[in-house]
Amino acid sequence: MRFIDMHLHTTASDGSCSPSEVCQLAIDKGLAAIAITDHDTIDGVSEAISYAKHHNASLPSEVVPNTKENGSAFSSSGDRHITVVPGIEMSAIYHGVEIHILGFYMDYTDPELISRLAAIKQARYDRNEAMCARFRADGIDMTMERLQHGNLDTVVTRAHFARILIADGICRDMNQAFKKYLGKKSKYYIPTPDIPADEAIELINTYGKAAFVAHPLLYGFGYKQIEEMLEELKTCGLAGLEVYHSSNNSYESGKLREIARAHGLLISGGSDFHGAAKPDISVGSGRGGLRITEAVFHDIKNYCQK
């Protein structure tokens, strides 16, 4: 039996490993499939797919399957072959609450998609600049140059702010940084200019194949509220729910699996790997021995092929 990880972050957003490094970590674990799902960007996808194609080409010919030219998916799996799914994690607003929507099989070369994401990225940049100004007003050296750390394409999130606060000795860890400086009640916090959830799903379905609500238990909703959200978003084109996640225990994952099935939704799962920002989360195994079987990936792939 082989396993998958459908929720991974790279240096294209707030991960600490490059797309190639993330791909190699997945190969080292023997994973059958992964999805690169950076925040509001597809910039890391091409590198990961190219890296996987190089790896697959180096395998003995009898285990290398026929792949599409873009190398991303819709192929049978050889014993050691890894499939990289072009994905994204969109930040969105649902009834005033920020939620995240995963998109799978995104057309990462589409000029219109690239343009729409660039506009979202610019709005985030402006917000981050404004947050930097608030920190500097209090004598804390926070600049976009430091946040981007030499990578101008990085999608800066609050995790980037936290890393600087820790590096400068202002905070001892991520929890303190978020609680004291980056939480919604902090004087430095400015809301992210997110799009409505229905628009995020529309964007994913226009330029991709399937939209999934990510880690639903992180939004402060009870199970009844989650079900109400799913029913509402299904009318907008929602395809599935991320049932398995590093933040869930086995009971919670089981409950979410029941809910997904009751509402006719596909299930997915992933570690939400970020590298150094979440050092207790590993590619493919998450936190606490998370395992997602290849069958979950095949159900998603079959849906997206229709």
C-alpha positions in Angstrom: 0.0 0.0 0.0 1.3 3.5 -0.9 0.3 6.8 0.6 -0.3 10.4 -0.5 -0.2 14.0 0.8 -2.5 16.5 -0.8 -1.6 19.6 1.2 2.0 20.8 1.0 3.6 24.3 1.1 6.8 25.5 -0.4 8.9 28.6 -0.5 6.4 29.9 -3.2 4.3 30.9 -0.1 5.1 30.3 3.5 7.0 27.0 3.4 10.7 26.8 4.1 11.5 24.1 1.5 11.7 24.7 -2.2 9.3 22.8 -4.5 12.1 20.5 -5.5 13.0 19.8 -1.9 9.4 19.1 -1.0 9.1 16.7 -4.0 12.3 14.9 -2.9 11.0 14.5 0.6 7.9 12.9 -0.8 10.0 10.6 -3.0 12.1 9.6 0.0 8.8 8.6 1.8 7.8 6.6 -1.3 4.6 8.6 -1.7 2.4 7.8 -4.7 1.0 11.4 -5.2 1.3 14.8 -3.7 -0.3 18.2 -4.3 1.6 21.5 -4.1 -1.0 23.8 -2.5 0.7 27.1 -1.8 -1.3 30.1 -0.5 -3.0 32.0 -3.3 -0.3 31.1 -5.8 0.7 28.4 -8.3 4.3 29.6 -8.6 5.8 26.5 -7.1 4.0 24.0 -9.2 6.1 24.0 -12.4 9.4 23.3 -10.5 7.9 20.4 -8.5 6.4 18.8 -11.7 9.7 19.2 -13.5 11.6 17.6 -10.6 9.1 14.7 -10.5 9.4 14.2 -14.2 13.2 14.0 -13.9 12.8 11.5 -11.1 10.3 9.3 -13.0 12.4 9.4 -16.1 15.4 8.0 -14.1 13.4 4.9 -13.0 13.7 1.6 -14.9 11.5 1.7 -17.9 9.2 -1.0 -16.8 7.9 1.0 -13.9 7.6 4.4 -15.6 4.0 5.0 -16.8 2.8 7.0 -19.7 2.3 10.6 -18.6 0.7 13.6 -20.1 3.0 16.3 -21.4 2.5 18.5 -18.4 3.6 15.7 -16.1 0.9 16.5 -13.6 -1.7 13.7 -13.5 -4.2 11.4 -15.1 -1.7 8.6 -15.5 -1.5 5.1 -14.1 1.0 4.8 -11.3 4.2 2.7 -11.4 5.5 1.1 -8.3 7.9 4.0 -7.7 6.3 6.7 -9.7 5.2 9.9 -8.0 2.4 12.1 -9.4 2.5 15.9 -8.6 -0.9 17.5 -8.7 -0.9 21.2 -9.5 -2.8 22.8 -6.6 -3.5 25.9 -4.6 -4.9 26.9 -1.2 -7.1 30.0 -1.6 -7.9 32.2 1.4 -11.5 33.2 1.4 -14.3 34.7 3.5 -17.4 32.7 4.5 -19.9 34.7 6.6 -17.2 36.9 8.0 -14.8 34.0 8.8 -11.6 33.3 6.9 -11.6 29.8 5.5 -9.3 28.1 3.1 -10.3 26.3 -0.1 -8.0 23.8 -1.8 -8.0 23.6 -5.5 -6.7 20.5 -7.4 -5.5 20.1 -11.0 -5.1 23.8 -11.5 -4.1 24.9 -15.1 -0.9 26.6 -13.8 0.1 27.9 -17.2 -3.2 29.7 -17.9 -2.5 33.5 -18.4 -5.9 34.5 -17.1 -5.4 32.5 -13.9 -1.9 34.0 -13.5 -3.3 37.5 -13.9 -6.1 37.0 -11.4 -3.7 35.5 -8.8 -1.3 38.4 -9.4 -4.1 40.9 -8.4 -4.8 39.0 -5.2 -1.0 38.9 -4.5 -0.8 42.7 -5.0 -3.6 43.3 -2.5 -1.8 41.0 0.0 1.4 43.0 -0.6 -0.3 46.3 0.2 -1.7 44.8 3.4 1.6 43.5 4.5 3.3 46.8 3.8 0.8 48.5 6.0 1.4 45.9 8.8 5.2 46.6 8.4 4.6 50.3 8.9 2.7 49.6 12.2 5.6 47.5 13.5 8.2 50.1 12.5 6.2 52.8 14.2 6.9 50.9 17.5 10.6 50.5 16.7 10.4 46.9 15.4 12.5 46.4 12.2 9.9 44.9 9.9 10.2 45.4 6.1 9.0 43.6 3.0 12.7 42.9 2.1 13.1 40.9 5.4 9.8 39.2 5.0 10.6 38.0 1.5 14.1 37.0 2.4 15.5 37.3 -1.1 12.5 35.6 -2.8 10.4 38.4 -4.4 7.8 35.8 -5.5 7.0 34.7 -2.0 3.4 35.1 -0.9 4.0 36.6 2.6 1.7 35.4 5.4 1.7 36.1 9.1 4.1 33.2 9.5 6.7 35.3 7.8 6.2 38.1 10.4 6.4 35.6 13.2 9.8 34.3 12.0 11.3 37.7 12.1 9.9 38.3 15.6 11.5 35.1 16.7 14.8 35.7 15.0 15.0 39.2 16.6 14.4 37.7 20.0 11.1 39.6 20.4 9.1 36.3 20.7 10.2 32.9 21.9 8.1 30.9 19.5 5.3 30.9 16.9 2.5 30.7 19.5 3.7 33.8 21.3 4.2 35.7 18.1 0.6 35.0 17.0 -0.9 35.6 20.4 0.8 38.9 21.2 1.6 40.5 17.8 -0.3 38.8 15.0 -3.7 37.8 16.3 -6.8 39.5 15.2 -7.0 41.6 18.3 -3.4 42.8 18.0 -2.7 46.5 17.1 -0.5 45.3 14.3 -3.0 43.0 12.6 -4.7 44.0 9.4 -7.3 41.6 7.8 -6.2 39.9 4.7 -8.1 41.1 1.6 -9.6 37.8 0.9 -12.3 37.0 -1.7 -15.7 35.5 -0.9 -15.8 31.7 -0.6 -18.1 31.4 -3.6 -15.7 33.4 -5.8 -12.8 31.3 -4.6 -14.6 28.1 -5.6 -15.6 29.7 -9.0 -12.0 30.6 -9.6 -10.8 27.1 -8.9 -13.5 25.5 -11.0 -12.8 27.8 -13.9 -9.1 27.1 -14.0 -8.9 23.8 -12.2 -10.9 20.6 -11.6 -12.0 20.4 -7.9 -12.5 22.6 -4.9 -12.2 21.2 -1.3 -12.8 23.0 2.0 -9.5 22.7 3.9 -9.1 21.7 7.6 -12.7 22.6 8.6 -12.1 22.2 12.4 -9.7 25.2 12.5 -12.4 27.8 11.9 -14.1 27.5 15.3 -17.2 25.9 13.8 -19.1 23.0 15.4 -20.0 20.0 13.3 -23.5 21.4 12.6 -22.0 24.6 11.3 -19.6 22.7 9.2 -22.5 20.8 7.6 -24.4 24.0 7.0 -21.3 25.5 5.3 -20.8 22.4 3.1 -24.4 22.4 2.0 -24.2 26.1 1.1 -20.9 25.8 -0.7 -22.0 22.7 -2.6 -24.4 25.0 -4.5 -21.3 27.0 -5.6 -19.5 24.0 -6.9 -17.7 22.6 -3.9 -16.5 19.0 -4.6 -15.0 17.8 -1.4 -13.8 18.1 2.2 -10.3 17.7 3.7 -11.0 15.0 6.2 -7.5 14.0 7.2 -5.2 16.8 8.5 -2.4 17.1 11.0 -4.6 19.1 13.4 -7.2 16.3 13.6 -7.3 13.3 16.0 -8.7 10.0 14.8 -12.2 10.7 16.1 -12.4 14.0 14.4 -11.2 12.6 11.1 -13.8 9.8 11.4 -16.6 12.3 12.1 -15.6 14.5 9.2 -15.5 11.4 6.9 -19.0 10.6 7.9 -20.1 14.2 7.2 -18.4 14.3 3.8 -20.1 11.0 2.8 -23.5 12.2 4.1 -23.3 15.3 1.9 -22.1 13.5 -1.2 -18.6 15.0 -1.1 -15.2 13.6 -1.9 -12.6 13.3 0.8 -9.0 14.4 0.8 -6.2 14.8 3.3 -2.8 16.2 3.8 -0.1 17.0 6.3 -0.2 20.8 5.7 3.6 20.6 5.7 5.4 24.0 5.9 8.9 22.9 6.9 10.7 24.9 9.6 7.6 26.9 10.4 5.8 23.7 11.6 8.8 21.4 12.5 6.6 18.7 14.0 4.8 18.1 10.7 6.5 15.8 8.1 5.6 15.2 4.5 3.4 12.3 4.1 3.0 11.5 7.9 1.9 14.9 9.2 1.8 15.2 13.0 1.2 12.0 15.0 1.5 9.4 12.2 -1.0 10.7 9.7 -1.5 8.3 6.8 -3.7 8.9 3.7 -4.0 5.9 1.3 -3.6 6.1 -2.4 -7.3 5.2 -2.8 -8.2 8.7 -1.7 -6.1 10.2 -4.5 -7.7 7.8 -7.1 -11.2 8.9 -6.2 -10.2 12.6 -6.7 -8.4 11.8 -9.9 -11.4 9.8 -11.3 -13.7 12.7 -10.4 -11.4 15.2 -12.2 -11.2 13.1 -15.3 -15.0 13.2 -15.8 
